[in-house]
Amino acid sequence: MRDLKLEKKLFLNNIKILSFNSLLLAMGYVLAVIFMINFSYLTQDMVAFIGENFFSPIGIIMYTRIPILEYEMKAHEIIYSKISPHFKSVLYRIIIASIELIFILSCGFIMLKFFGGKFDYIVILFGTFVTSFYLGTIGMLFSCISKQTMVGYLVSFIYYFFELFSKGKYTKSFYLFGMTVENYMSKFKLLGIGLVVLIVCLFIVRKES
């Protein structure tokens, strides 16, 4: 019972640690995108394009800083001396960020439905979440390795733009924006890779703490 209370306290504490600025920025960005599009052409293909090309960078904003928040606050030595393992805090932050990401994307697609969109809500939400999560884990890994948030942002955005302009010429079935070419199975592949990257990142955090 005591352990459960400790875990609950740790979880709630990490909600406070995560900056709400990133959440507000992501929500503002989604709203800006929605009100810039033409509501007359909200077909399945168009909404998939909006989700993957415009909504997906939210993951970079929300995940990249997670493993090195203590380094940015110059508090990593104190944190690493705690009784509770640091990697557990990082894992809780990832779970919290994922819930927030799903919430933001859900609100965005609900609004598109409200404005007359005709698309498979669950499929589009899942595919966009995977793309966003995958980009976020790449940023998270490189920020974790370099201990520099800007490195994580830079690498993940370079990858994003590389895929955007190469249109999957080199990544084939692992194309980041697979839904735009009706390759929905690519989402499962990217999800698998993203989870592996996430595990590697947690391993690095655990080893360093």
Backbone as CSV, one residue per row, in Angstrom:
resi,resn,N_x,N_y,N_z,CA_x,CA_y,CA_z,C_x,C_y,C_z
1,MET,0.834,-1.205,0.000,0.000,0.000,0.000,0.871,1.259,0.000
2,ARG,1.953,1.213,0.764,2.880,2.337,0.842,3.557,2.557,-0.505
3,ASP,3.932,1.436,-1.162,4.569,1.529,-2.474,3.620,2.148,-3.490
4,LEU,2.340,1.788,-3.412,1.338,2.321,-4.339,1.196,3.833,-4.150
5,LYS,1.190,4.285,-2.910,1.090,5.714,-2.627,2.322,6.456,-3.134
6,LEU,3.490,5.806,-2.994,4.734,6.404,-3.471,4.729,6.548,-4.988
7,GLU,4.233,5.498,-5.672,4.161,5.532,-7.134,3.186,6.614,-7.604
8,LYS,2.068,6.735,-6.893,1.076,7.753,-7.232,1.670,9.151,-7.058
9,LYS,2.405,9.342,-5.964,3.034,10.631,-5.689,4.081,10.948,-6.752
10,LEU,4.842,9.937,-7.150,5.872,10.100,-8.181,5.242,10.472,-9.516
11,PHE,4.133,9.806,-9.845,3.426,10.072,-11.103,2.895,11.502,-11.136
12,LEU,2.234,11.916,-10.050,1.666,13.267,-9.975,2.754,14.332,-9.991
13,ASN,3.879,14.023,-9.356,4.991,14.965,-9.322,5.554,15.191,-10.726
14,ASN,5.575,14.136,-11.536,6.098,14.263,-12.895,5.129,14.992,-13.817
15,ILE,3.852,14.984,-13.463,2.893,15.815,-14.203,3.239,17.288,-13.988
16,LYS,3.621,17.628,-12.757,3.985,19.011,-12.442,5.300,19.401,-13.111
17,ILE,6.236,18.439,-13.183,7.555,18.728,-13.755,7.462,19.018,-15.252
18,LEU,6.620,18.250,-15.949,6.473,18.473,-17.388,5.917,19.877,-17.634
19,SER,6.564,20.590,-18.520,6.152,21.963,-18.800,4.822,22.002,-19.549
20,PHE,3.879,22.784,-19.027,2.600,22.950,-19.708,2.735,23.889,-20.907
21,ASN,3.895,24.545,-21.012,4.131,25.406,-22.166,4.127,24.597,-23.459
22,SER,4.714,23.402,-23.396,4.749,22.527,-24.573,3.337,22.088,-24.956
23,LEU,2.522,21.786,-23.944,1.137,21.372,-24.180,0.336,22.510,-24.816
24,LEU,0.476,23.699,-24.275,-0.249,24.861,-24.806,0.230,25.212,-26.211
25,LEU,1.544,25.097,-26.437,2.103,25.360,-27.760,1.559,24.383,-28.791
26,ALA,1.502,23.101,-28.401,0.983,22.069,-29.297,-0.488,22.302,-29.622
27,MET,-1.281,22.653,-28.605,-2.703,22.910,-28.820,-2.918,24.128,-29.714
28,GLY,-2.126,25.170,-29.473,-2.214,26.367,-30.296,-1.837,26.101,-31.733
29,TYR,-0.825,25.252,-31.912,-0.365,24.896,-33.256,-1.451,24.139,-34.019
30,VAL,-2.088,23.168,-33.363,-3.162,22.388,-33.996,-4.325,23.288,-34.399
31,LEU,-4.709,24.195,-33.502,-5.798,25.127,-33.805,-5.448,26.017,-34.998
32,ALA,-4.195,26.471,-35.051,-3.758,27.323,-36.157,-3.838,26.572,-37.487
33,VAL,-3.413,25.301,-37.474,-3.467,24.478,-38.693,-4.910,24.281,-39.146
34,ILE,-5.785,23.953,-38.195,-7.194,23.682,-38.518,-7.861,24.883,-39.183
35,PHE,-7.609,26.070,-38.658,-8.282,27.251,-39.189,-7.597,27.835,-40.431
36,MET,-6.546,27.151,-40.898,-5.888,27.570,-42.137,-6.265,26.678,-43.321
37,ILE,-7.003,25.584,-43.056,-7.319,24.640,-44.123,-8.701,24.900,-44.699
38,ASN,-8.935,24.341,-45.861,-10.228,24.460,-46.549,-11.132,23.324,-46.085
39,PHE,-12.229,23.642,-45.437,-13.119,22.627,-44.884,-13.962,21.913,-45.949
40,SER,-13.834,22.329,-47.196,-14.627,21.720,-48.277,-14.055,20.394,-48.761
41,TYR,-12.787,20.100,-48.400,-12.134,18.912,-48.951,-11.576,18.009,-47.850
42,LEU,-12.371,17.794,-46.810,-11.909,16.965,-45.689,-12.218,15.490,-45.929
43,THR,-11.591,14.934,-46.968,-11.725,13.514,-47.276,-10.720,12.709,-46.459
44,GLN,-10.789,11.390,-46.554,-9.851,10.520,-45.847,-8.400,10.860,-46.212
45,ASP,-8.125,10.999,-47.505,-6.759,11.286,-47.955,-6.281,12.651,-47.479
46,MET,-7.167,13.635,-47.545,-6.787,14.986,-47.132,-6.518,15.064,-45.639
47,VAL,-7.366,14.420,-44.832,-7.172,14.445,-43.373,-5.915,13.664,-42.990
48,ALA,-5.633,12.570,-43.711,-4.387,11.828,-43.481,-3.182,12.717,-43.782
49,PHE,-3.290,13.499,-44.838,-2.223,14.433,-45.210,-2.034,15.495,-44.129
50,ILE,-3.138,16.037,-43.643,-3.071,17.054,-42.584,-2.448,16.476,-41.315
51,GLY,-2.911,15.284,-40.929,-2.419,14.655,-39.716,-0.934,14.349,-39.772
52,GLU,-0.501,13.735,-40.864,0.893,13.296,-40.953,1.858,14.439,-41.258
53,ASN,1.467,15.337,-42.131,2.377,16.398,-42.556,2.386,17.597,-41.611
54,PHE,1.259,17.880,-40.973,1.174,19.084,-40.152,1.041,18.830,-38.652
55,PHE,0.296,17.792,-38.252,0.122,17.518,-36.827,1.312,16.761,-36.217
56,SER,1.972,15.935,-37.015,2.990,15.020,-36.475,4.173,15.691,-35.768
57,PRO,4.633,16.893,-36.173,5.765,17.496,-35.454,5.494,17.783,-33.980
58,ILE,4.247,17.691,-33.561,3.914,17.903,-32.147,4.711,16.937,-31.265
59,GLY,4.916,15.721,-31.760,5.660,14.722,-30.994,7.075,15.176,-30.669
60,ILE,7.693,15.888,-31.598,9.045,16.404,-31.367,9.027,17.394,-30.211
61,ILE,8.021,18.240,-30.198,7.895,19.249,-29.139,7.675,18.592,-27.777
62,MET,6.857,17.549,-27.748,6.411,16.994,-26.469,7.342,15.943,-25.861
63,TYR,8.132,15.255,-26.695,8.962,14.165,-26.162,10.441,14.493,-26.005
64,THR,10.980,15.339,-26.855,12.435,15.494,-26.961,13.122,15.844,-25.648
65,ARG,12.536,16.714,-24.845,13.177,17.187,-23.607,13.042,16.215,-22.432
66,ILE,12.157,15.254,-22.538,11.790,14.411,-21.390,12.977,13.789,-20.647
67,PRO,13.936,13.131,-21.324,14.979,12.434,-20.554,16.050,13.340,-19.962
68,ILE,16.105,14.609,-20.371,17.193,15.466,-19.879,16.688,16.722,-19.167
69,LEU,15.482,16.673,-18.650,14.945,17.824,-17.911,15.845,18.193,-16.736
70,GLU,16.366,17.185,-16.045,17.224,17.440,-14.884,18.547,18.089,-15.296
71,TYR,19.066,17.691,-16.469,20.299,18.313,-16.953,20.072,19.793,-17.262
72,GLU,18.915,20.101,-17.824,18.606,21.489,-18.147,18.423,22.327,-16.877
73,MET,17.923,21.683,-15.818,17.716,22.393,-14.551,18.936,22.293,-13.634
74,LYS,20.014,21.638,-14.134,21.244,21.441,-13.362,20.981,20.711,-12.046
75,ALA,20.062,19.751,-12.095,19.690,19.042,-10.865,19.879,17.538,-10.990
76,HIS,20.628,17.080,-12.008,20.715,15.639,-12.246,21.442,14.881,-11.134
77,GLU,22.421,15.515,-10.480,23.142,14.828,-9.405,22.232,14.573,-8.216
78,ILE,21.362,15.547,-7.908,20.409,15.386,-6.802,19.374,14.332,-7.150
79,ILE,18.856,14.378,-8.385,17.829,13.437,-8.823,18.356,12.013,-8.813
80,TYR,19.602,11.842,-9.278,20.163,10.499,-9.372,20.456,9.879,-8.011
81,SER,20.423,10.691,-6.955,20.669,10.162,-5.613,19.374,9.771,-4.905
82,LYS,18.239,9.942,-5.572,16.953,9.604,-4.961,16.792,8.090,-4.796
83,ILE,15.845,7.719,-3.911,15.534,6.303,-3.697,14.852,5.735,-4.936
84,SER,13.921,6.477,-5.493,13.204,6.022,-6.679,14.097,6.141,-7.909
85,PRO,14.189,5.086,-8.751,15.032,5.117,-9.945,14.607,6.241,-10.896
86,HIS,15.600,6.934,-11.439,15.305,8.059,-12.328,14.596,7.617,-13.608
87,PHE,14.972,6.430,-14.108,14.364,5.964,-15.364,12.850,5.775,-15.206
88,LYS,12.409,5.500,-13.974,10.975,5.347,-13.725,10.257,6.690,-13.893
89,SER,10.901,7.756,-13.439,10.335,9.100,-13.625,10.241,9.432,-15.107
90,VAL,11.284,9.083,-15.858,11.295,9.333,-17.303,10.176,8.543,-17.979
91,LEU,9.993,7.306,-17.557,8.928,6.474,-18.118,7.560,7.085,-17.836
92,TYR,7.348,7.568,-16.628,6.074,8.213,-16.283,5.843,9.450,-17.146
93,ARG,6.899,10.201,-17.384,6.769,11.398,-18.226,6.380,11.033,-19.656
94,ILE,6.940,9.952,-20.149,6.611,9.489,-21.500,5.137,9.087,-21.579
95,ILE,4.662,8.393,-20.547,3.245,7.995,-20.490,2.352,9.238,-20.447
96,ILE,2.721,10.205,-19.606,1.940,11.444,-19.484,1.928,12.200,-20.812
97,ALA,3.097,12.316,-21.451,3.196,13.022,-22.728,2.379,12.315,-23.809
98,SER,2.353,10.979,-23.771,1.578,10.212,-24.749,0.079,10.444,-24.570
99,ILE,-0.358,10.493,-23.320,-1.777,10.775,-23.034,-2.139,12.175,-23.528
100,GLU,-1.263,13.137,-23.257,-1.501,14.516,-23.709,-1.536,14.591,-25.230
101,LEU,-0.628,13.860,-25.882,-0.572,13.857,-27.345,-1.852,13.282,-27.944
102,ILE,-2.306,12.163,-27.396,-3.555,11.554,-27.879,-4.721,12.512,-27.676
103,PHE,-4.738,13.202,-26.536,-5.805,14.166,-26.247,-5.818,15.306,-27.270
104,ILE,-4.648,15.869,-27.546,-4.549,16.985,-28.493,-4.968,16.552,-29.894
105,LEU,-4.451,15.409,-30.346,-4.798,14.906,-31.676,-6.284,14.579,-31.763
106,SER,-6.829,13.983,-30.704,-8.255,13.645,-30.674,-9.107,14.895,-30.831
107,CYS,-8.756,15.941,-30.101,-9.501,17.205,-30.192,-9.413,17.774,-31.603
108,GLY,-8.221,17.699,-32.193,-8.033,18.214,-33.548,-8.895,17.493,-34.562
109,PHE,-8.914,16.176,-34.506,-9.690,15.390,-35.478,-11.197,15.471,-35.206
110,ILE,-11.581,15.623,-33.938,-12.997,15.834,-33.620,-13.476,17.139,-34.252
111,MET,-12.639,18.162,-34.196,-12.986,19.435,-34.820,-13.141,19.286,-36.336
112,LEU,-12.254,18.494,-36.944,-12.356,18.269,-38.389,-13.630,17.498,-38.737
113,LYS,-14.012,16.581,-37.859,-15.298,15.875,-38.029,-16.455,16.865,-37.933
114,PHE,-16.375,17.757,-36.964,-17.415,18.760,-36.749,-17.584,19.659,-37.973
115,PHE,-16.474,19.946,-38.642,-16.517,20.814,-39.813,-16.818,20.044,-41.103
116,GLY,-17.302,18.816,-40.964,-17.775,18.063,-42.129,-16.821,17.035,-42.682
117,GLY,-15.752,16.719,-41.960,-14.786,15.729,-42.438,-15.377,14.340,-42.534
118,LYS,-15.042,13.643,-43.611,-15.498,12.257,-43.822,-14.268,11.352,-43.861
119,PHE,-13.952,10.781,-42.710,-12.759,9.946,-42.611,-12.906,8.968,-41.454
120,ASP,-12.090,7.923,-41.487,-12.077,6.915,-40.422,-11.303,7.492,-39.240
121,TYR,-12.022,7.939,-38.237,-11.431,8.662,-37.104,-10.335,7.849,-36.404
122,ILE,-10.613,6.595,-36.079,-9.665,5.766,-35.316,-8.391,5.519,-36.113
123,VAL,-8.552,5.195,-37.391,-7.386,4.910,-38.251,-6.487,6.135,-38.366
124,ILE,-7.098,7.285,-38.642,-6.327,8.513,-38.811,-5.659,8.927,-37.496
125,LEU,-6.391,8.800,-36.394,-5.829,9.149,-35.080,-4.642,8.252,-34.754
126,PHE,-4.803,6.944,-34.957,-3.719,5.999,-34.666,-2.499,6.280,-35.532
127,GLY,-2.723,6.451,-36.834,-1.613,6.680,-37.751,-0.857,7.953,-37.445
128,THR,-1.579,9.020,-37.134,-0.941,10.300,-36.812,-0.198,10.218,-35.486
129,PHE,-0.792,9.534,-34.513,-0.119,9.362,-33.220,1.203,8.618,-33.400
130,VAL,1.192,7.552,-34.196,2.413,6.766,-34.411,3.499,7.622,-35.062
131,THR,3.127,8.386,-36.088,4.093,9.257,-36.755,4.685,10.262,-35.772
132,SER,3.824,10.870,-34.977,4.245,11.860,-33.996,5.108,11.237,-32.901
133,PHE,4.691,10.080,-32.410,5.437,9.347,-31.381,6.814,8.939,-31.893
134,TYR,6.860,8.446,-33.121,8.119,8.009,-33.729,9.106,9.164,-33.842
135,LEU,8.646,10.311,-34.331,9.505,11.490,-34.419,9.982,11.921,-33.028
136,GLY,9.075,11.833,-32.050,9.413,12.208,-30.683,10.472,11.317,-30.072
137,THR,10.401,10.009,-30.339,11.397,9.089,-29.767,12.778,9.313,-30.382
138,ILE,12.807,9.686,-31.664,14.092,9.994,-32.299,14.723,11.211,-31.617
139,GLY,13.916,12.252,-31.422,14.416,13.437,-30.734,14.858,13.127,-29.314
140,MET,14.096,12.270,-28.642,14.391,11.898,-27.270,15.724,11.145,-27.171
141,LEU,15.951,10.227,-28.102,17.179,9.430,-28.086,18.412,10.301,-28.279
142,PHE,18.355,11.197,-29.249,19.532,12.019,-29.534,19.762,13.087,-28.465
143,SER,18.715,13.562,-27.838,18.907,14.497,-26.732,19.467,13.760,-25.521
144,CYS,19.068,12.503,-25.368,19.555,11.670,-24.264,21.049,11.368,-24.431
145,ILE,21.456,11.087,-25.659,22.855,10.758,-25.937,23.742,11.992,-25.806
146,SER,23.279,13.097,-26.373,24.097,14.316,-26.418,23.938,15.205,-25.194
147,LYS,22.868,14.986,-24.424,22.496,15.846,-23.293,22.240,17.282,-23.758
148,GLN,21.808,17.402,-25.008,21.480,18.709,-25.596,20.123,18.617,-26.281
149,THR,19.156,19.404,-25.793,17.820,19.384,-26.388,17.853,19.774,-27.860
150,MET,18.684,20.758,-28.188,18.749,21.250,-29.562,19.202,20.173,-30.537
151,VAL,20.055,19.275,-30.095,20.496,18.170,-30.960,19.316,17.261,-31.270
152,GLY,18.518,16.964,-30.259,17.328,16.134,-30.460,16.345,16.775,-31.415
153,TYR,16.090,18.080,-31.220,15.199,18.810,-32.124,15.743,18.796,-33.552
154,LEU,17.029,19.075,-33.683,17.661,19.192,-34.998,17.574,17.889,-35.779
155,VAL,17.960,16.777,-35.147,17.968,15.478,-35.828,16.560,15.068,-36.252
156,SER,15.588,15.204,-35.340,14.221,14.776,-35.652,13.591,15.651,-36.735
157,PHE,13.872,16.958,-36.727,13.321,17.837,-37.762,14.003,17.616,-39.116
158,ILE,15.297,17.324,-39.085,15.999,16.989,-40.337,15.389,15.741,-40.947
159,TYR,15.126,14.739,-40.116,14.497,13.498,-40.597,13.099,13.774,-41.151
160,TYR,12.342,14.611,-40.437,10.993,14.976,-40.860,11.013,15.617,-42.256
161,PHE,11.881,16.595,-42.448,11.947,17.284,-43.739,12.538,16.399,-44.830
162,PHE,13.455,15.512,-44.453,14.016,14.559,-45.421,12.913,13.677,-45.999
163,GLU,12.057,13.161,-45.127,10.943,12.325,-45.569,9.906,13.136,-46.340
164,LEU,9.703,14.379,-45.907,8.717,15.244,-46.539,9.077,15.507,-48.001
165,PHE,10.358,15.733,-48.279,10.774,16.085,-49.634,11.187,14.878,-50.485
166,SER,11.666,13.804,-49.837,12.050,12.611,-50.605,10.856,11.717,-50.898
167,LYS,9.751,11.933,-50.155,8.494,11.196,-50.343,8.678,9.667,-50.285
168,GLY,9.524,9.222,-49.362,9.705,7.794,-49.133,10.561,7.082,-50.163
169,LYS,11.285,7.837,-50.971,12.120,7.233,-52.021,13.154,6.283,-51.441
170,TYR,13.680,6.612,-50.265,14.750,5.813,-49.655,14.253,4.920,-48.524
171,THR,13.175,5.309,-47.881,12.686,4.526,-46.734,11.622,3.499,-47.109
172,LYS,11.086,3.593,-48.321,10.149,2.598,-48.864,8.979,2.306,-47.912
173,SER,8.919,1.056,-47.434,7.791,0.643,-46.594,7.856,1.219,-45.183
174,PHE,8.955,1.920,-44.885,9.089,2.581,-43.594,8.862,4.087,-43.732
175,TYR,8.206,4.474,-44.804,7.938,5.880,-45.088,7.185,6.520,-43.934
176,LEU,7.688,7.659,-43.478,7.113,8.335,-42.311,5.658,8.729,-42.523
177,PHE,5.330,9.144,-43.736,3.976,9.601,-44.041,3.219,8.555,-44.863
178,GLY,3.265,7.317,-44.401,2.702,6.193,-45.144,1.216,6.307,-45.442
179,MET,0.453,6.942,-44.556,-0.992,7.046,-44.791,-1.318,7.867,-46.029
180,THR,-0.428,8.807,-46.379,-0.693,9.655,-47.540,-0.575,8.885,-48.852
181,VAL,0.077,7.717,-48.806,0.173,6.867,-50.001,-0.574,5.550,-49.765
182,GLU,-1.480,5.573,-48.781,-2.326,4.429,-48.427,-1.537,3.211,-47.969
183,ASN,-0.373,3.456,-47.385,0.431,2.378,-46.813,0.236,2.400,-45.295
184,TYR,-0.910,1.896,-44.860,-1.256,1.953,-43.444,-0.439,0.967,-42.599
185,MET,0.081,-0.085,-43.221,0.879,-1.065,-42.486,2.210,-0.478,-42.020
186,SER,2.661,0.584,-42.687,3.923,1.214,-42.286,3.837,1.757,-40.862
187,LYS,2.624,2.075,-40.421,2.443,2.614,-39.075,2.834,1.594,-38.005
188,PHE,2.531,0.321,-38.254,2.879,-0.725,-37.288,4.399,-0.915,-37.230
189,LYS,5.050,-0.784,-38.386,6.512,-0.899,-38.430,7.166,0.249,-37.667
190,LEU,6.662,1.455,-37.899,7.211,2.624,-37.207,6.943,2.578,-35.717
191,LEU,5.778,2.061,-35.338,5.464,1.915,-33.921,6.445,0.966,-33.252
192,GLY,6.746,-0.137,-33.925,7.706,-1.102,-33.396,9.087,-0.493,-33.226
193,ILE,9.541,0.245,-34.239,10.846,0.897,-34.165,10.854,1.943,-33.057
194,GLY,9.767,2.709,-32.970,9.667,3.735,-31.935,9.754,3.151,-30.534
195,LEU,9.117,2.007,-30.321,9.164,1.350,-29.008,10.568,0.848,-28.693
196,VAL,11.271,0.332,-29.719,12.659,-0.112,-29.528,13.546,1.077,-29.159
197,VAL,13.387,2.177,-29.874,14.150,3.395,-29.578,13.857,3.873,-28.161
198,LEU,12.596,3.788,-27.765,12.190,4.180,-26.417,12.889,3.325,-25.358
199,ILE,12.945,2.031,-25.590,13.609,1.108,-24.652,15.100,1.424,-24.555
200,VAL,15.730,1.712,-25.697,17.149,2.069,-25.716,17.389,3.337,-24.899
201,CYS,16.492,4.303,-25.079,16.607,5.559,-24.344,16.479,5.332,-22.830
202,LEU,15.524,4.510,-22.432,15.349,4.195,-21.012,16.559,3.449,-20.463
203,PHE,17.136,2.586,-21.287,18.335,1.842,-20.874,19.495,2.800,-20.614
204,ILE,19.647,3.795,-21.501,20.707,4.784,-21.318,20.491,5.570,-20.038
205,VAL,19.250,5.984,-19.810,18.919,6.749,-18.590,19.198,5.923,-17.351
206,ARG,18.800,4.659,-17.387,19.001,3.789,-16.219,20.489,3.545,-15.960
207,LYS,21.253,3.364,-17.023,22.685,3.108,-16.882,23.402,4.323,-16.315
208,GLU,22.979,5.502,-16.731,23.647,6.740,-16.272,23.251,7.127,-14.865
209,SER,22.087,6.628,-14.402,21.625,6.999,-13.063,22.065,5.980,-12.030
